[in-house]
Tab-separated table of C-alpha atoms and ligand atoms in Angstrom:
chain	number	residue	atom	x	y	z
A	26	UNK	CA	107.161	-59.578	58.865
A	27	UNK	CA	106.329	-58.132	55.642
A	28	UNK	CA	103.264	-59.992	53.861
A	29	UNK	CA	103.220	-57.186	50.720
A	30	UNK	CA	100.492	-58.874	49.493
A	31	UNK	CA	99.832	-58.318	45.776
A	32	UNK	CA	97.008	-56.287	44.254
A	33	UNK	CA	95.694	-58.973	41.998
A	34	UNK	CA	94.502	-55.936	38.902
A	35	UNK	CA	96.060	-52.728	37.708
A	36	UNK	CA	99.184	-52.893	40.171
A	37	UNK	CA	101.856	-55.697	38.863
A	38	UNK	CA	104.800	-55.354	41.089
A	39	UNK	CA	108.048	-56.292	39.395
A	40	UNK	CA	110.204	-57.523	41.785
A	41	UNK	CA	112.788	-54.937	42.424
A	42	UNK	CA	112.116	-52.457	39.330
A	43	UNK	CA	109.403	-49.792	38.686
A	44	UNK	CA	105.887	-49.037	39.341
A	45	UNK	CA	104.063	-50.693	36.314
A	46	UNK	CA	100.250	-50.491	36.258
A	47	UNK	CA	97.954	-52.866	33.701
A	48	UNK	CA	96.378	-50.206	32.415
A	49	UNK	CA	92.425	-51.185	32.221
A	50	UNK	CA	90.983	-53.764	34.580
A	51	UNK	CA	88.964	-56.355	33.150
A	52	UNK	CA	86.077	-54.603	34.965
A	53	UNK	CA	85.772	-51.760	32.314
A	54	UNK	CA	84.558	-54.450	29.889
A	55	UNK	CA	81.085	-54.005	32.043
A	56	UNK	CA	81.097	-50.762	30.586
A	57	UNK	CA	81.869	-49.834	27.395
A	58	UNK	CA	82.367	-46.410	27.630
A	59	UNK	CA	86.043	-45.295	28.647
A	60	UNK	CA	86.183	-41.745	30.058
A	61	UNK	CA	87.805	-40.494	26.724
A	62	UNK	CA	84.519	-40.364	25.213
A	63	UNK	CA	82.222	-38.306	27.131
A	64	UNK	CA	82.121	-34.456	26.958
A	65	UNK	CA	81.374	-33.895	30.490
A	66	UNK	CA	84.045	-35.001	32.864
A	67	UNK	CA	83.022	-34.501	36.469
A	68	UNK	CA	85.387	-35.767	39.651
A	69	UNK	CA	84.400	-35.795	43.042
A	70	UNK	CA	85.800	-37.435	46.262
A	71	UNK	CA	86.709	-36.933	49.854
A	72	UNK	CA	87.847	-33.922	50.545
A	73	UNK	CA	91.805	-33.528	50.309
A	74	UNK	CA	92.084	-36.684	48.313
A	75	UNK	CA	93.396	-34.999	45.063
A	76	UNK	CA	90.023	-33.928	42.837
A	77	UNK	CA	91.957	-31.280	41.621
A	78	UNK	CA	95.366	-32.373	40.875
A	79	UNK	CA	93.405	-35.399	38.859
A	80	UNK	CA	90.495	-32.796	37.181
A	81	UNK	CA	93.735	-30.460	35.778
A	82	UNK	CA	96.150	-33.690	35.322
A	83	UNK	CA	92.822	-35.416	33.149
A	84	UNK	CA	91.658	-31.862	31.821
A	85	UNK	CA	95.673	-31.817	30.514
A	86	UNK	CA	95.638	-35.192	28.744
A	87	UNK	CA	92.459	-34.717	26.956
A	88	UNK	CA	94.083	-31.158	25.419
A	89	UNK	CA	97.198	-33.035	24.149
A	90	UNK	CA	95.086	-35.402	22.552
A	91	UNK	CA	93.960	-32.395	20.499
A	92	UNK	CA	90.610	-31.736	22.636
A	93	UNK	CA	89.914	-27.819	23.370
A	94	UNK	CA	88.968	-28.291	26.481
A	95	UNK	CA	87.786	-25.907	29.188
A	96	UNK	CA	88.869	-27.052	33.052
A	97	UNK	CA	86.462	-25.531	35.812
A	98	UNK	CA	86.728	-24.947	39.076
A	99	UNK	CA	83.684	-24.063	41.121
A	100	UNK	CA	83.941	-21.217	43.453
A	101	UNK	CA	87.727	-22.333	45.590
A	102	UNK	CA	90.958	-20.587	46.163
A	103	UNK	CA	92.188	-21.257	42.546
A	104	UNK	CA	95.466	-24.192	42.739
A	105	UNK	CA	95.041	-24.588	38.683
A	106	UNK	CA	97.283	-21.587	38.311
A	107	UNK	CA	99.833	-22.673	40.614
A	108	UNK	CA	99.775	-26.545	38.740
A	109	UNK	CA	99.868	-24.631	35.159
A	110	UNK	CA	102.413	-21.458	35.607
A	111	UNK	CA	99.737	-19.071	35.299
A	112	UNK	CA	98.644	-16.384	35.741
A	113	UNK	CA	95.697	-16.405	38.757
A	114	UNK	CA	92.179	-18.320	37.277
A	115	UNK	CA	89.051	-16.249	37.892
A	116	UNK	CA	85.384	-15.745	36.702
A	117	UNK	CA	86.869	-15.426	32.690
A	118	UNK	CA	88.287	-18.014	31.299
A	119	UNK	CA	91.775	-18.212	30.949
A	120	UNK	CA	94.113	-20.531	27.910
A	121	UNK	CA	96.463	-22.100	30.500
A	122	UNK	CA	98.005	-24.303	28.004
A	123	UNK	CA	97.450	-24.966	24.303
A	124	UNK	CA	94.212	-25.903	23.794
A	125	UNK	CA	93.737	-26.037	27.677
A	126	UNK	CA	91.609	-23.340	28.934
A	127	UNK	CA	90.086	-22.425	32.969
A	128	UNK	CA	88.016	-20.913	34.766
A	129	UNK	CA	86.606	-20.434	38.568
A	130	UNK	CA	83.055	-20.226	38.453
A	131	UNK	CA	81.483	-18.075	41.398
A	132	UNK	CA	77.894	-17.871	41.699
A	133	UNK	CA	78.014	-13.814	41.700
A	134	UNK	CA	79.626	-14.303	38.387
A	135	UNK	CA	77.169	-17.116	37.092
A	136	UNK	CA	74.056	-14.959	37.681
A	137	UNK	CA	75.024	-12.261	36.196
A	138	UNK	CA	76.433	-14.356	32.926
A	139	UNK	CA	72.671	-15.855	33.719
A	140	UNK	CA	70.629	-12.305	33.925
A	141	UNK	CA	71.934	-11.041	30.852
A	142	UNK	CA	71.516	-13.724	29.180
A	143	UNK	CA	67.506	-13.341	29.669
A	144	UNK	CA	67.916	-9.618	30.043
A	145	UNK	CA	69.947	-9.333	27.262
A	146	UNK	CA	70.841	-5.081	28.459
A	147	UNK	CA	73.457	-4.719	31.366
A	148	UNK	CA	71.278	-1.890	32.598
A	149	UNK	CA	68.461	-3.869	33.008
A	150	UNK	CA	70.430	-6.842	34.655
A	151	UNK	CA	71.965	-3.983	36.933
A	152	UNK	CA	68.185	-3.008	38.105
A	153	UNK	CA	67.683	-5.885	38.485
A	154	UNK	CA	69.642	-8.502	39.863
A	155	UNK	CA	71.765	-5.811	41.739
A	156	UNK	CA	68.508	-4.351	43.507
A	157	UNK	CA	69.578	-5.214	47.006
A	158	UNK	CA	65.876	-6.650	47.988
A	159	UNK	CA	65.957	-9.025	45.048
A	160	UNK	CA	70.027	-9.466	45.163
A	161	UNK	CA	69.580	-10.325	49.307
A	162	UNK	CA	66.077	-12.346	48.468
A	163	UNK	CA	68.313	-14.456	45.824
A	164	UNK	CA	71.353	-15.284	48.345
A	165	UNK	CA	68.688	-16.608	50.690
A	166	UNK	CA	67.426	-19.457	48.491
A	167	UNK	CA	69.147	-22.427	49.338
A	168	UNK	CA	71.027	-24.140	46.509
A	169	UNK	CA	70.831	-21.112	44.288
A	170	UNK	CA	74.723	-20.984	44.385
A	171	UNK	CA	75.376	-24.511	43.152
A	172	UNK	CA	72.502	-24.717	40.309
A	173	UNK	CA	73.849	-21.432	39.220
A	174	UNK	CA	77.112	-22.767	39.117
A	175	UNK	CA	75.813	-26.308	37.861
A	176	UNK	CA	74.138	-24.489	35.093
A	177	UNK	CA	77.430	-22.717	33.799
A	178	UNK	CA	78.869	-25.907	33.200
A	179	UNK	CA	76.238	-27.073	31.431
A	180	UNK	CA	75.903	-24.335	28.983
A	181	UNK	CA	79.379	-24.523	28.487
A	182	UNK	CA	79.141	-28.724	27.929
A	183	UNK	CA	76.485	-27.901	25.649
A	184	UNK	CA	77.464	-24.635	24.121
A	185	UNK	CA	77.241	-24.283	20.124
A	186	UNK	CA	79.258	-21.995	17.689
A	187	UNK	CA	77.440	-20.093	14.866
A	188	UNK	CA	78.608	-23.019	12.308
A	189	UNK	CA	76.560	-25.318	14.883
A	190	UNK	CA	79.285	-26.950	16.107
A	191	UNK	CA	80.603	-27.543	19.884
A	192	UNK	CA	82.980	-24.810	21.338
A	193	UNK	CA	84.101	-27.075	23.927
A	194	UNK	CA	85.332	-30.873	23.147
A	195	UNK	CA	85.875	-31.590	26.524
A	196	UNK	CA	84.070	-29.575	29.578
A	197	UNK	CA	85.930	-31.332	33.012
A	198	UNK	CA	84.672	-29.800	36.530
A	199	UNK	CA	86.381	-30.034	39.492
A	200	UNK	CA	83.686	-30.756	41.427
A	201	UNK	CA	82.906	-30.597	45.798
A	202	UNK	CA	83.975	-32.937	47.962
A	203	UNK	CA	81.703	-35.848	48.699
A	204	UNK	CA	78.958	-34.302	50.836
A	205	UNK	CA	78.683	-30.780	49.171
A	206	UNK	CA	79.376	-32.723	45.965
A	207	UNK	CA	76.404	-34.914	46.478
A	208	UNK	CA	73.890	-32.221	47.222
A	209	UNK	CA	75.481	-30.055	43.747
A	210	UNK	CA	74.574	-32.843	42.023
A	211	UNK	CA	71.225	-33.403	43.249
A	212	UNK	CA	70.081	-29.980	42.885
A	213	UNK	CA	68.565	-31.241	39.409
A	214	UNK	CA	66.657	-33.779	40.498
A	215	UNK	CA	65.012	-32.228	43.763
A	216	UNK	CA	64.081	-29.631	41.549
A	217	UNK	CA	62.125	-31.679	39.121
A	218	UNK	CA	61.119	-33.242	42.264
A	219	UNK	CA	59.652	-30.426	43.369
A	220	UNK	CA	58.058	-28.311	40.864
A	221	UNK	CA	56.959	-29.913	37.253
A	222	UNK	CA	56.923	-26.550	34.587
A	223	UNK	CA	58.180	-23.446	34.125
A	224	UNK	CA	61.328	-22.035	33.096
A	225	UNK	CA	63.599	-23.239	35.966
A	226	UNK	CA	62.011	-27.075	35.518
A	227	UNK	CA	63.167	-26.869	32.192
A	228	UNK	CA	66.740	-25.756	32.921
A	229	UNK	CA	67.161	-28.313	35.448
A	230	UNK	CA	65.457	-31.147	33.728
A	231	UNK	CA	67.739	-30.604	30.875
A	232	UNK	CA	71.064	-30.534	33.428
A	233	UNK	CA	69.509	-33.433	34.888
A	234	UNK	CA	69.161	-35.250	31.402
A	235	UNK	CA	73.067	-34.577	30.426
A	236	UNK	CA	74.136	-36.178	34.279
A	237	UNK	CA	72.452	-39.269	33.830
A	238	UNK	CA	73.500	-39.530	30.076
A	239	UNK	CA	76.486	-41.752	30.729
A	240	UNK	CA	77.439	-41.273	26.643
A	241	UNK	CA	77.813	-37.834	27.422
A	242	UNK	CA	78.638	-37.569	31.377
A	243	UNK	CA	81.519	-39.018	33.382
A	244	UNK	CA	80.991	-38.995	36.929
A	245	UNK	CA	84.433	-39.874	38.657
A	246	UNK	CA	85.366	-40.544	41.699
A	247	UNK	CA	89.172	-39.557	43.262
A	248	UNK	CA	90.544	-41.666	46.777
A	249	UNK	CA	93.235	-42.200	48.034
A	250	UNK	CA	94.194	-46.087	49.217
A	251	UNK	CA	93.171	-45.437	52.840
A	252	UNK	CA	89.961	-46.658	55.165
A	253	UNK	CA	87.962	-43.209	54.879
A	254	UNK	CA	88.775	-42.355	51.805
A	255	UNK	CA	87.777	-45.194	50.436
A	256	UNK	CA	84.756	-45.736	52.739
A	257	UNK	CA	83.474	-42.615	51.676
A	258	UNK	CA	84.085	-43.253	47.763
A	259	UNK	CA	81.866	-46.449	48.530
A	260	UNK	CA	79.551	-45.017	49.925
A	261	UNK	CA	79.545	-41.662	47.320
A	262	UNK	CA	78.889	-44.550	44.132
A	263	UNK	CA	75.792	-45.823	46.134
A	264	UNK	CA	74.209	-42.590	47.374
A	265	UNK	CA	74.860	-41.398	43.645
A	266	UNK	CA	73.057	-44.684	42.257
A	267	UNK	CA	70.101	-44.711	45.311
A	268	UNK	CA	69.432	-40.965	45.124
A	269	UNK	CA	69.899	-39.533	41.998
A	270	UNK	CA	70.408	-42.604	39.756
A	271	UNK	CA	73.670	-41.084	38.507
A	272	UNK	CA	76.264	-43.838	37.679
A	273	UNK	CA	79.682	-43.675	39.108
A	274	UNK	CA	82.033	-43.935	35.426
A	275	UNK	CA	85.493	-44.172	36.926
A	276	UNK	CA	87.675	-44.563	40.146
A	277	UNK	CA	90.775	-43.043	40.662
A	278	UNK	CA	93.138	-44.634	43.168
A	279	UNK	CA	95.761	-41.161	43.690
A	280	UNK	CA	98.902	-41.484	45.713
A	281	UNK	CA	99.517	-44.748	45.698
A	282	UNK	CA	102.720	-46.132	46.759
A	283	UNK	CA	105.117	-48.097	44.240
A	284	UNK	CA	106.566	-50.817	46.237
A	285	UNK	CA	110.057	-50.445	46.403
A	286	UNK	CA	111.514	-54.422	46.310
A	287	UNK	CA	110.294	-57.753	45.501
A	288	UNK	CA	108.374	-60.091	47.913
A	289	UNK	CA	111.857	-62.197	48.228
A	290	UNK	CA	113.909	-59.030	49.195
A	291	UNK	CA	111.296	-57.772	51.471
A	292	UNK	CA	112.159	-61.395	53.521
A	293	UNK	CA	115.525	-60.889	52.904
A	294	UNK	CA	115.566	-57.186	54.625
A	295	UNK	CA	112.949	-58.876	57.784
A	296	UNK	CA	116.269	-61.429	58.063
A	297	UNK	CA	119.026	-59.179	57.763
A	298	UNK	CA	116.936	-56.545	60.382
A	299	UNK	CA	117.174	-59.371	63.270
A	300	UNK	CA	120.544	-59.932	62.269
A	301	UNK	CA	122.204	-56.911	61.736
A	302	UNK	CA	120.628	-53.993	63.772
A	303	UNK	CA	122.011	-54.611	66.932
A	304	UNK	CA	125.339	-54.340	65.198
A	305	UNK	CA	124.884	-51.305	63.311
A	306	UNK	CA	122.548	-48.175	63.883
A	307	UNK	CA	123.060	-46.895	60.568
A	308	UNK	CA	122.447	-50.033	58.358
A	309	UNK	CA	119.642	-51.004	60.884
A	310	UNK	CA	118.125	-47.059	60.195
A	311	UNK	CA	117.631	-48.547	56.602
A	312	UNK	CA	116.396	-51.962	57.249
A	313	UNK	CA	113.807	-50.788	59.324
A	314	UNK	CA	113.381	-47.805	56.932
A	315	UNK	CA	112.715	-50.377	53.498
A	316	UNK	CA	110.335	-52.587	56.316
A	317	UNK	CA	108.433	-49.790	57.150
A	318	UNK	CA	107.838	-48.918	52.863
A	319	UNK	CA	107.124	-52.416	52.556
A	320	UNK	CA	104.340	-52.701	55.460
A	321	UNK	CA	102.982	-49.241	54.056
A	322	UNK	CA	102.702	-50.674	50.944
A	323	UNK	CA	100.375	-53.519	52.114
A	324	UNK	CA	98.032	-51.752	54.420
A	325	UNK	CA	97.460	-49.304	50.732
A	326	UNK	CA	96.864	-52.670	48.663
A	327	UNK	CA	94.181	-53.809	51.920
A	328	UNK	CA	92.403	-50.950	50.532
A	329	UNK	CA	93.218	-51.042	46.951
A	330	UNK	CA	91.492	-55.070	46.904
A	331	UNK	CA	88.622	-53.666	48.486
A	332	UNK	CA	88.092	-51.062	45.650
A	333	UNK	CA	88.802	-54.554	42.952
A	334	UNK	CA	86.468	-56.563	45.009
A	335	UNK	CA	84.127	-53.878	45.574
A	336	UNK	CA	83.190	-51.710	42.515
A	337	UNK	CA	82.477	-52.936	39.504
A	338	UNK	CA	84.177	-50.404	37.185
A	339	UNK	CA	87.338	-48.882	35.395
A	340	UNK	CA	90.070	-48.196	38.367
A	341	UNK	CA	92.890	-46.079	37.459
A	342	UNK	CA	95.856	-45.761	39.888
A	343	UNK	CA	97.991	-42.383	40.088
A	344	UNK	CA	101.257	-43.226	42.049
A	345	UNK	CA	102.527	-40.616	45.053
A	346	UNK	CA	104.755	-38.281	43.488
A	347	UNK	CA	107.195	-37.709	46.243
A	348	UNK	CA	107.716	-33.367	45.930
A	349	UNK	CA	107.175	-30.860	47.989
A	350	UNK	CA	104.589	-28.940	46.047
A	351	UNK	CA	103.147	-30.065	42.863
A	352	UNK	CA	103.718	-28.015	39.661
A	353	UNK	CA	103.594	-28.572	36.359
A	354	UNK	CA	105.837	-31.441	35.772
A	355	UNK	CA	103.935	-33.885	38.125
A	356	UNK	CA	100.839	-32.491	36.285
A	357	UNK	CA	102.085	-33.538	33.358
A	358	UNK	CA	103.461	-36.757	34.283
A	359	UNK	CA	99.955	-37.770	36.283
A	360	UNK	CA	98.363	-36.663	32.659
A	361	UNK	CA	100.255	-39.311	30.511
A	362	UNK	CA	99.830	-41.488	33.431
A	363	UNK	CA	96.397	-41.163	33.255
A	364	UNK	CA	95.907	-41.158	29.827
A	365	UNK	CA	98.149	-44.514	29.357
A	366	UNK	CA	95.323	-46.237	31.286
A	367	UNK	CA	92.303	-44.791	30.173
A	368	UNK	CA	93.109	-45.329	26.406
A	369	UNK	CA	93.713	-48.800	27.231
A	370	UNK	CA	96.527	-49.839	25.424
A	371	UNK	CA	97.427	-53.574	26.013
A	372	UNK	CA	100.613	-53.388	26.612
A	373	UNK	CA	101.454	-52.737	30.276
A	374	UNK	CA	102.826	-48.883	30.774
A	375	UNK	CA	106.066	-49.091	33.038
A	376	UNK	CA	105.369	-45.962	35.518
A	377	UNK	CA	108.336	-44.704	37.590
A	378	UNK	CA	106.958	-43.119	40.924
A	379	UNK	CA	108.946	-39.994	40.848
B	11	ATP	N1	99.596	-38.038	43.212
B	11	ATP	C1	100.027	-37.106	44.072
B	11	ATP	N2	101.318	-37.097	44.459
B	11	ATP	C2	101.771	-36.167	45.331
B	11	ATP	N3	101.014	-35.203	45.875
B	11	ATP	C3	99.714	-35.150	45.525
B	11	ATP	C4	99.157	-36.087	44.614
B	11	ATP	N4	97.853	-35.801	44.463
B	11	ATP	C5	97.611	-34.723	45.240
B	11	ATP	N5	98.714	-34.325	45.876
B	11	ATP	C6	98.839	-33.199	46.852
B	11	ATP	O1	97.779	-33.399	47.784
B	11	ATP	C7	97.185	-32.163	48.134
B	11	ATP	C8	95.698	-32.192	47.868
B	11	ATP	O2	95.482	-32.259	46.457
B	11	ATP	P1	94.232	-31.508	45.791
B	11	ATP	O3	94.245	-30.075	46.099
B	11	ATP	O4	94.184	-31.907	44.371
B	11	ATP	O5	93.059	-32.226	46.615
B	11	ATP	P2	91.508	-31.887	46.567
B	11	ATP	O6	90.791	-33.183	46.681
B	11	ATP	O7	91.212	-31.063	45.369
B	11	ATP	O8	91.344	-31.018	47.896
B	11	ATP	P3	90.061	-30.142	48.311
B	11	ATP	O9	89.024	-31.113	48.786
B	11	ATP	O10	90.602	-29.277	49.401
B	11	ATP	O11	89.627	-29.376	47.099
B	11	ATP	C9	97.861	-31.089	47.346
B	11	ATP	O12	98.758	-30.449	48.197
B	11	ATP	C10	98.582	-31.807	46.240
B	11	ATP	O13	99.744	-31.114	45.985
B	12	MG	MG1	90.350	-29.163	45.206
């Protein structure tokens, strides 16, 4: 029997029509801030969840609204390329789409960008950094990679033209998964923790400063409806809080499945399965195929209530987009998606799953 028990916020299921999603839950009145207003726009999450389908599909939005915006991926087998047509996404950044630029940061890359900056001369950097006692002595100092990498986003969050103002309107990272992702972020503070002058206090104190600015810093975390996921995302928010006193901004629910009928037809199908299946294989098939949706449906909502019940702030829901590899049309769709919900228009926005 098919309970298809309702998700009291965000999700409204209209019985028998399309996905439509309230677009702000009444949570995101605790905080003011919705995530189009900071400049740094980091997502994290289990691993596999989606962080980077919702980092390029968020990183898209905020360039249609007119943002130039820079989308970064730290040190991975660039997939931004693949979602945006383009051509492959290394250490220089690339314009993927108007106003829509990327980049994969590695830390190689970083340091150097890093070294000339205090060395100013690329011979000097060379001697330098490339010296294989200093360059093997640097590789051995744990957490080197991700403050190096931490600290290019920064300067790019941060970064100033001549006429003083910011090149980038939007910086959005696609940050590590949830346990890599909590030590990159707490490379700041263990620093400060640790040492309490000097040039590399400074740096990190001032990264440190721009996290926990929630004006300026969204720290967002991706799930999907399922137990670990969504165990992890819990527990993610709190180590975040506890540990680094970093607040969680957003949640996105990704791949989330539109029901497919109404409460009343999901009885109606139970009914007709008792009564019809042994009759016919092929009409039973889809009975039992529309049951199955319908119980898949619930265990994602189980899941979805906890997040309601559980976390007190702004839950967005991406539906599954049912394709065999995602490109630049379910980018875009996810984007308006997205950005339907975090602009928080009143009116409901109808979303079709496909
Ligand atoms: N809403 C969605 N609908 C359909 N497919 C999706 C959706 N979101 C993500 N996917 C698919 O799920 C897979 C994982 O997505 P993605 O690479 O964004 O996850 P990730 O969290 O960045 O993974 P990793 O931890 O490995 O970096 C991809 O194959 C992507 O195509
Ligand atoms: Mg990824």
């Amino acid at each position: 029997m098919c309970a298809c028990f309702h998700v009291s916020q965000g999700l409204n299921f209209a019985p028998g029509g399309p996905f439509v999603l309230s677009p702000v839950v009444s949570s995101s009145e605790a905080n003011p801030l919705s995530l189009q207003d900071q400049r740094f726009v980091l997502f994290s999450g289990k691993g596999g969840v989606g962080k980077t389908v919702i980092s390029s599909a968020y990183a898209l939005s905020c360039a249609r609204r007119g943002e130039r915006t820079l989308l970064m991926e730290l040190n991975v087998k660039d997939k931004v390329s693949s979602f945006f047509g383009s051509s492959s996404v290394g250490s220089d950044i690339v314009e993927v789409e108007d106003n829509l630029f990327a980049v994969n940061v590695t830390p190689d890359a970083a340091l150097e960008e890093y070294g000339l900056m205090i060395l100013k001369v690329k011979l000097i950097y060379k001697a330098v950094f490339e010296n294989r006692i200093i360059s093997s002595f640097l590789r051995s100092i744990p957490g080197l990679n991700d403050l190096l990498m931490l600290g290019k986003a920064y300067f790019h969050a941060t970064e100033v033209a001549t006429d003083g103002s910011y090149v980038w309107d939007k910086v959005v990272v696609d940050a590590p998964a949830t346990g890599h992702g909590l030590f990159f972020l707490q490379i700041p503070s263990v620093i400060t923790g640790f040492i309490s002058s000097g040039h590399m206090y400074e740096e990190a104190k001032r990264i440190q400063d721009l996290l926990q600015d929630p004006a300026k810093t969204a720290l967002n975390l991706v799930t999907l409806p399922e137990e670990m996921p969504v165990n992890e995302t819990l527990m993610m928010r709190d180590e975040l809080q506890e540990r680094m006193g970093l607040a969680t901004t957003s949640i996105i629910a990704n791949g989330v499945y539109p029901p497919l009928f109404s409460q009343e037809q999901y009885d109606w199908i139970d009914e007709a399965r008792d009564a019809v299946a042994p009759d016919s294989e092929l009409l039973g098939g889809f009975l039992d195929a529309a049951s199955f949706r319908g119980q898949r449906v619930d265990l994602q909502n189980e899941y979805l209530e906890r997040l309601e019940n559980e976390v007190d702030l702004p839950l967005y829901y991406v539906p599954y987009h049912f394709t065999d590899r995602v490109t630049f049309p379910v980018i875009s769709k996810i984007a308006d998606q997205l950005a339907a919900q975090i602009s928080g228009e009143q009116e409901p926005t109808a979303l079709s799953a496909q």
